[in-house]
mmCIF file of C-alpha atoms in Angstrom:
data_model
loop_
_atom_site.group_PDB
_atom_site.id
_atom_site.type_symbol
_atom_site.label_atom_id
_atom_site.label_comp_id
_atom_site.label_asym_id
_atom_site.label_seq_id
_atom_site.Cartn_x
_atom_site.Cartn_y
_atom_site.Cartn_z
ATOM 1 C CA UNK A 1 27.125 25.234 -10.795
ATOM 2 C CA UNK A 2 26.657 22.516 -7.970
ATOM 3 C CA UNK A 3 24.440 23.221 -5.043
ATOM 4 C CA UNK A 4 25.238 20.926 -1.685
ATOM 5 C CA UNK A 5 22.446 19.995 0.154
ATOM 6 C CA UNK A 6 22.491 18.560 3.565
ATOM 7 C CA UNK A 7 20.357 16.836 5.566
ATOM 8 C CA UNK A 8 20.478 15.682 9.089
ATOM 9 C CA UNK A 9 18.143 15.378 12.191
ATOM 10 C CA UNK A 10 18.019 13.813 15.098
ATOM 11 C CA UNK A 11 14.659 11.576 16.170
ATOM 12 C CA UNK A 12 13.568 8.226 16.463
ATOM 13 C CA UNK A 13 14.220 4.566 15.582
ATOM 14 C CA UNK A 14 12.959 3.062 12.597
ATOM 15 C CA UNK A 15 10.233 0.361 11.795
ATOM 16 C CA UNK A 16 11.886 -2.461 9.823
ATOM 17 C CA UNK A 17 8.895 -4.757 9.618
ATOM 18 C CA UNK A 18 8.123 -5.424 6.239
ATOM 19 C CA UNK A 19 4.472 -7.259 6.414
ATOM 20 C CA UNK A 20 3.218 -9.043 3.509
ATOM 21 C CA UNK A 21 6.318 -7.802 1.413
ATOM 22 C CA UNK A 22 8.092 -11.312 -0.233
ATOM 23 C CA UNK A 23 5.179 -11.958 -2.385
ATOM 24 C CA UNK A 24 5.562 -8.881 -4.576
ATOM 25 C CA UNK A 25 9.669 -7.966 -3.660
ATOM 26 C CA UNK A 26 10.338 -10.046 -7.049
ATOM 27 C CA UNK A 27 8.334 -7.521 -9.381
ATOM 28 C CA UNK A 28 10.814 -4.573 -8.528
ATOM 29 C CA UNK A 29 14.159 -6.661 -8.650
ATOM 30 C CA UNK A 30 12.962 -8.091 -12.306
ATOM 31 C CA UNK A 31 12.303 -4.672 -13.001
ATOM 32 C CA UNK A 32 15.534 -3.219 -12.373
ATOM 33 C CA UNK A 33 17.316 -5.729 -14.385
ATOM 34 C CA UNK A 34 15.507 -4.778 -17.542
ATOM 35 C CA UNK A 35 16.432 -1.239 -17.105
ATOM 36 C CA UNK A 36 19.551 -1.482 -16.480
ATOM 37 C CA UNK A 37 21.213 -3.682 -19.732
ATOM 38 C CA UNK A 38 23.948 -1.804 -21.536
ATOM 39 C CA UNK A 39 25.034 0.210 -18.459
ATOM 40 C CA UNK A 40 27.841 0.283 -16.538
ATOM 41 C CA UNK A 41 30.196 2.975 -13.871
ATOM 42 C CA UNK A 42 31.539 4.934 -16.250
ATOM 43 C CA UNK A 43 28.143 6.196 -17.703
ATOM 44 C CA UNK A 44 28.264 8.003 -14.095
ATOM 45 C CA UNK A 45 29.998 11.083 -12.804
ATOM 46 C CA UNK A 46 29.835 10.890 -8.846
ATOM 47 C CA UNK A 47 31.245 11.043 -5.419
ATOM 48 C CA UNK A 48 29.363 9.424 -2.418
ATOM 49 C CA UNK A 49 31.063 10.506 0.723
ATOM 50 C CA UNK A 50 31.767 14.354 1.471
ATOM 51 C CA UNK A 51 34.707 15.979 3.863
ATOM 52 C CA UNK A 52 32.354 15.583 7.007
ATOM 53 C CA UNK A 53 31.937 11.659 6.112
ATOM 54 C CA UNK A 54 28.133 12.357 5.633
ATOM 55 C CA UNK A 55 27.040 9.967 2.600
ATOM 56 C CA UNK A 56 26.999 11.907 -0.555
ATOM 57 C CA UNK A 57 23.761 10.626 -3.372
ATOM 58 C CA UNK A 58 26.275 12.117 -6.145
ATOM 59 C CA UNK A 59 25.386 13.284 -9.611
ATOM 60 C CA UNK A 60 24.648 12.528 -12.875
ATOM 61 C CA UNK A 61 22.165 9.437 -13.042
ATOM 62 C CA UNK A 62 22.997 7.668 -9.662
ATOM 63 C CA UNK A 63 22.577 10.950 -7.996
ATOM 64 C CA UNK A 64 19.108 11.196 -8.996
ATOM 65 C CA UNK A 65 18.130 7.597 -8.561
ATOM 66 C CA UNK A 66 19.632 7.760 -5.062
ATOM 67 C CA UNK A 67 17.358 11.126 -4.553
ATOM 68 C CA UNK A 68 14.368 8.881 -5.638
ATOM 69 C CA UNK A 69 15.523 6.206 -3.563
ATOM 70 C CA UNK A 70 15.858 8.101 -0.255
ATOM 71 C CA UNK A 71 12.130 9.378 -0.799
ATOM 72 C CA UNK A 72 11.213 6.138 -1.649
ATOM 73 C CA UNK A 73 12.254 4.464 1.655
ATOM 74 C CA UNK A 74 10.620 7.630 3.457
ATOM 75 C CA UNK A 75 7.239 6.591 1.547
ATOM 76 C CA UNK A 76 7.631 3.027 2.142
ATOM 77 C CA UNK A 77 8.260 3.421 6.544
ATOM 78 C CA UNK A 78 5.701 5.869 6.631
ATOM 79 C CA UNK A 79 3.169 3.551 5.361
ATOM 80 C CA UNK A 80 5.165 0.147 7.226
ATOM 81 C CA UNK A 81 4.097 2.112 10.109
ATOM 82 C CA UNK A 82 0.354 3.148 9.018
ATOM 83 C CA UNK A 83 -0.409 -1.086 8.302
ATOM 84 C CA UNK A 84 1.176 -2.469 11.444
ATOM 85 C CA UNK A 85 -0.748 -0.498 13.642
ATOM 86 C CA UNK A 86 -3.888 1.270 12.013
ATOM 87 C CA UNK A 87 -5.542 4.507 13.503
ATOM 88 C CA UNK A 88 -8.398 4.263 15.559
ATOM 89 C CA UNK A 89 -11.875 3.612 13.224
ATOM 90 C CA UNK A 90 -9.807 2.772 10.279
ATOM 91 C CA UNK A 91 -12.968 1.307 7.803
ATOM 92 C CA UNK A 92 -11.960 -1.568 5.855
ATOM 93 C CA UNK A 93 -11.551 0.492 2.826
ATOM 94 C CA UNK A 94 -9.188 2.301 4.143
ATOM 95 C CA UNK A 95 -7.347 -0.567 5.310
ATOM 96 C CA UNK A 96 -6.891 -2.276 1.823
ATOM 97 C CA UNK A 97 -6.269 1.468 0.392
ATOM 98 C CA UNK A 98 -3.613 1.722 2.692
ATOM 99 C CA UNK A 99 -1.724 -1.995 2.199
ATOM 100 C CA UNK A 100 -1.926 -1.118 -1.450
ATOM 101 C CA UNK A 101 0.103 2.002 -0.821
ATOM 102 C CA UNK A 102 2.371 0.333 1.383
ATOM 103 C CA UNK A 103 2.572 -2.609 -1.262
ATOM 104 C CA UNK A 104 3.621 -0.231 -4.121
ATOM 105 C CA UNK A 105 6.349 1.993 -2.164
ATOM 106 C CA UNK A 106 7.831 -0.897 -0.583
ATOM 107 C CA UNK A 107 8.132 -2.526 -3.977
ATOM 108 C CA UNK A 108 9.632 0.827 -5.665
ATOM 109 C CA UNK A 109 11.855 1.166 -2.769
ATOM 110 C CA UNK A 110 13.246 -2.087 -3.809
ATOM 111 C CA UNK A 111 13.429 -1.544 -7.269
ATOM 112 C CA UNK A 112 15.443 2.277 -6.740
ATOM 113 C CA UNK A 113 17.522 -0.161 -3.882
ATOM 114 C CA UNK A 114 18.152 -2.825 -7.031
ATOM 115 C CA UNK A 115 19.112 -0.390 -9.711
ATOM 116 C CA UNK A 116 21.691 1.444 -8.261
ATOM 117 C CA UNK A 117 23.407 -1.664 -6.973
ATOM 118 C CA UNK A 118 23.621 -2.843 -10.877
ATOM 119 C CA UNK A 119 26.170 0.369 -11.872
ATOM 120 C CA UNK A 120 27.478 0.815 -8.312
ATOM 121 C CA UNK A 121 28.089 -0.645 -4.773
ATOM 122 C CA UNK A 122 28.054 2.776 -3.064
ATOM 123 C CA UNK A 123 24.214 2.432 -2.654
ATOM 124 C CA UNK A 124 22.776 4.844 -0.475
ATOM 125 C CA UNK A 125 22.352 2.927 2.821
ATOM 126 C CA UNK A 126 19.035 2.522 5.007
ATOM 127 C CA UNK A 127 18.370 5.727 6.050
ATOM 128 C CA UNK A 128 16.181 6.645 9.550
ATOM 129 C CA UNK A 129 12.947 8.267 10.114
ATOM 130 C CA UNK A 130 11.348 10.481 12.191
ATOM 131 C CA UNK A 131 7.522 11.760 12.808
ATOM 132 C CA UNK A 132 7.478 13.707 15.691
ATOM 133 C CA UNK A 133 4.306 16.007 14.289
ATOM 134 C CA UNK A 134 2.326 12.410 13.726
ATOM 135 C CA UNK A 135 -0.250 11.057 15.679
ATOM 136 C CA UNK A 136 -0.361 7.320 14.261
ATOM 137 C CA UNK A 137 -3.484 6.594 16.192
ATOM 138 C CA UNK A 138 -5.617 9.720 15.040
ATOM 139 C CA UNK A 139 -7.329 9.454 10.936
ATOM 140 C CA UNK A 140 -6.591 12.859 10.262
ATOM 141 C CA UNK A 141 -2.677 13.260 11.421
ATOM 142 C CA UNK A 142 -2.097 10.008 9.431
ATOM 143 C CA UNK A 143 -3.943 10.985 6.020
ATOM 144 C CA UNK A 144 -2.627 15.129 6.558
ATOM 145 C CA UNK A 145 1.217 12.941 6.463
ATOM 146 C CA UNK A 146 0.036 10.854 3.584
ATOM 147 C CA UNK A 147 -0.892 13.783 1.573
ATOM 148 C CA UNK A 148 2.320 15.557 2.375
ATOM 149 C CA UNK A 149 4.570 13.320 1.489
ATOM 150 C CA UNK A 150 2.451 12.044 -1.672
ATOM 151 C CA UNK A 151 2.257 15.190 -3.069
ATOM 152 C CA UNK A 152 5.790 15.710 -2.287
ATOM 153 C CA UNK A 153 6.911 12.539 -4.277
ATOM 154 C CA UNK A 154 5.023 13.860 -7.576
ATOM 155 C CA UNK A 155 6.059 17.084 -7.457
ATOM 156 C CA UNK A 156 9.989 15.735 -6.571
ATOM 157 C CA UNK A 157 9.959 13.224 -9.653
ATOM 158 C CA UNK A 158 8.796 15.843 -12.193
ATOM 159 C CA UNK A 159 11.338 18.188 -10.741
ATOM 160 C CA UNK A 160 14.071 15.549 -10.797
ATOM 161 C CA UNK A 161 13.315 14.368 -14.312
ATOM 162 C CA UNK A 162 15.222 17.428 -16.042
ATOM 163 C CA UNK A 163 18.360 15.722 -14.750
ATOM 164 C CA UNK A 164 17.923 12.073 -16.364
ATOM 165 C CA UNK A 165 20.377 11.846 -19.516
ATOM 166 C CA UNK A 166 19.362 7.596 -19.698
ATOM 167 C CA UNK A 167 16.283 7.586 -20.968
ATOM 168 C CA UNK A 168 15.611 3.962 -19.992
ATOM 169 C CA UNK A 169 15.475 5.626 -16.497
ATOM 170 C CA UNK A 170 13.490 8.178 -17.322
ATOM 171 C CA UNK A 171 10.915 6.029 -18.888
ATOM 172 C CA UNK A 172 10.730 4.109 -15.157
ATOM 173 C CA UNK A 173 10.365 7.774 -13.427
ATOM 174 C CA UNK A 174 7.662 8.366 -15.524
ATOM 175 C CA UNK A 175 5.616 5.339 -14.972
ATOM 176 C CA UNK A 176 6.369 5.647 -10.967
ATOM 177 C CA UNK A 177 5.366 9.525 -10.992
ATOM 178 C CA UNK A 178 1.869 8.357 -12.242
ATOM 179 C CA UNK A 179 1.467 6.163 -9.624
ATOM 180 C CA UNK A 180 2.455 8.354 -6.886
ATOM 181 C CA UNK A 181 0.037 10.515 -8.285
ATOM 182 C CA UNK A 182 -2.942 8.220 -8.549
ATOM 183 C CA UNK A 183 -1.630 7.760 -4.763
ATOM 184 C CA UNK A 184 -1.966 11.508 -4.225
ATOM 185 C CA UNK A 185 -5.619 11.370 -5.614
ATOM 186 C CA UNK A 186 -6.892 8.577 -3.277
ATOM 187 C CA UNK A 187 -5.804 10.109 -0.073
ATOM 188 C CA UNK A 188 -6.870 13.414 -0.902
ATOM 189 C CA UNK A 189 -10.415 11.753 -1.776
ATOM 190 C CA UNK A 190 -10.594 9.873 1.656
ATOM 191 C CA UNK A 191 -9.658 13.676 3.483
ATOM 192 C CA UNK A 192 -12.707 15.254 1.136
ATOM 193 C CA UNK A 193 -15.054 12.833 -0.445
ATOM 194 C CA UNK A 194 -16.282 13.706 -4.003
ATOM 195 C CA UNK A 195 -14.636 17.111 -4.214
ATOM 196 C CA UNK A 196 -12.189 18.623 -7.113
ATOM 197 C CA UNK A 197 -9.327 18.157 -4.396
ATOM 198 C CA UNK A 198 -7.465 15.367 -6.816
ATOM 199 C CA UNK A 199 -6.509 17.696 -9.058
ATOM 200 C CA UNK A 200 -6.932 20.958 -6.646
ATOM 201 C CA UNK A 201 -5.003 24.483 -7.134
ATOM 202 C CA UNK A 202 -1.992 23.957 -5.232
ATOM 203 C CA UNK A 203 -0.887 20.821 -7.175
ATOM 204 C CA UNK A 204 -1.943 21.447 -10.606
ATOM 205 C CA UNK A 205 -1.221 25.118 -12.180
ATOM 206 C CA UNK A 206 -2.881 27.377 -14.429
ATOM 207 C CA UNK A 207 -1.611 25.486 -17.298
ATOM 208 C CA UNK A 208 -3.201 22.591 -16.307
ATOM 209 C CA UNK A 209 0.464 21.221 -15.386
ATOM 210 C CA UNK A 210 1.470 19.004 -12.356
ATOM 211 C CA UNK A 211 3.587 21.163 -10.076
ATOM 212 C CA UNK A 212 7.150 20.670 -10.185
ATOM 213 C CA UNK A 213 10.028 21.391 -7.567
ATOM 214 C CA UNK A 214 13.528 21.279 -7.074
ATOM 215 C CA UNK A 215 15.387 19.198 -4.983
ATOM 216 C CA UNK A 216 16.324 21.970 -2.569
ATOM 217 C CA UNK A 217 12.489 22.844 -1.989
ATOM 218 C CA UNK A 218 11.837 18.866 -1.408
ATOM 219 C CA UNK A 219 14.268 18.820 1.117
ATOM 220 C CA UNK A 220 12.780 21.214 2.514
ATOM 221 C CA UNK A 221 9.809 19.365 3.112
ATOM 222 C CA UNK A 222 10.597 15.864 3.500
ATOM 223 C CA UNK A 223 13.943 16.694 5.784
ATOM 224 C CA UNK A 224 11.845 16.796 8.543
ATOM 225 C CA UNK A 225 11.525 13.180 8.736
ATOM 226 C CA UNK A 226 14.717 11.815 7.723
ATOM 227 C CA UNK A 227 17.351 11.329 10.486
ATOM 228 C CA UNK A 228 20.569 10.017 8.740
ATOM 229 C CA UNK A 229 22.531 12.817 7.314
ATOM 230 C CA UNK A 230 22.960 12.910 3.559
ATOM 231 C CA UNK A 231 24.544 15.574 0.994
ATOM 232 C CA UNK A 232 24.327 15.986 -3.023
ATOM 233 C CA UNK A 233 26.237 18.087 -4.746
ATOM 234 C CA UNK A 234 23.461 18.962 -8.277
ATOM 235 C CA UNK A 235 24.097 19.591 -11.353
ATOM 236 C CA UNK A 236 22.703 22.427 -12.990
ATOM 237 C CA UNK A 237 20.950 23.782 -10.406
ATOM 238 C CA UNK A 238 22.268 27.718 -9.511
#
């Protein structure tokens, strides 16, 4: 059974600045290309634009890679915005903490950006952000969003992975996930120093698992912040 969901807010303008970017863009694009020999269009079943002209991410394989790509770009202006203006009393540490997240989801921005242009040229375009709950300038509003949305990306890419039939892709999600997470860990060791918060309750289960969640439940969460509407019409979801 497919499931539409929809997403669409209204907020403000997006950061495009992309500092320190062109030395490691190249890593991402190389990247894609290795994933994606022996593939072509009609490995895909998908649609992109729904009734209402909203773009639609599809399904199949390009539907999830455009689902990873949208949170990807959310990831990546989130932390554009956190390096071109740091909070108030940011330490040095935090600083190069920071540029290396911004390094890594600019770079698998790219790469998301990169493979779906090599099966398709209905890409998901640049989408726009909001933050109206964010104080850039204040430590804790910034690393509270950082955790959010980290925690979010893990628990989207283990939920997502279900849906991969290529496994070439899936192999890629699996080697992002574990940096997202490893990206989860170091903010939620700045927010609580030396605790058991990296691994805490509400992200790992009983089973000693990583949570996992469905696209509905991450839209949820990170539809808050995107502005440009979006639909995707899931498989196998009821």
């Amino acid at each position: 059974m497919k499931k539409t969901i929809s997403v669409s807010n209204k907020g403000a303008t997006l950061d495009t600045g992309r500092r320190n970017f062109l030395k490691l863009g190249g890593l991402g694009i190389a990247m894609a290309g290795l994933a994606l020999v022996g593939c072509s269009d009609n490995e895909f079943d998908y649609q992109y634009m729904d009734p209402a002209n909203k773009f639609d991410l599809g399904t199949g394989d390009v539907g999830v890679l455009n689902y990873a790509y949208a949170l990807e770009q959310l990831e990546a202006d989130f932390y554009t915005k956190v390096v071109n203006n740091f909070y108030s009393g940011i330490s040095d540490a935090e600083k190069t903490l920071f540029t290396d997240l911004y390094h890594h989801e600019v770079i698998h921005r790219d790469f998301f950006k990169a493979a779906i242009s090599g099966v398709t040229t209905n890409v998901l375009p640049t989408l726009e952000f909001q933050y109206p709950n964010v104080n850039f300038s204040n430590r804790a509003s910034v690393l509270a969003t950082a955790k959010a949305l980290e925690d979010t990306g893990v628990a989207a890419y283990n939920g997502a992975g279900k849906y991969i039939t290529n496994p070439d892709y899936l192999v890629i999600a699996g080697k992002i996930v574990s940096v997202e997470a490893r990206h989860a860990s170091a903010i939620r060791n700045l927010i609580n120093p030396g605790s058991a918060d990296f691994s805490g309750d509400d992200v790992i289960n009983a089973t000693g698992l990583d949570v996992a969640k469905e696209p509905t439940e991450i839209v949820s969460v990170a539809g808050g912040f995107i502005k440009t509407p979006f639909t995707w019409k899931e498989r196998g979801i009821s």
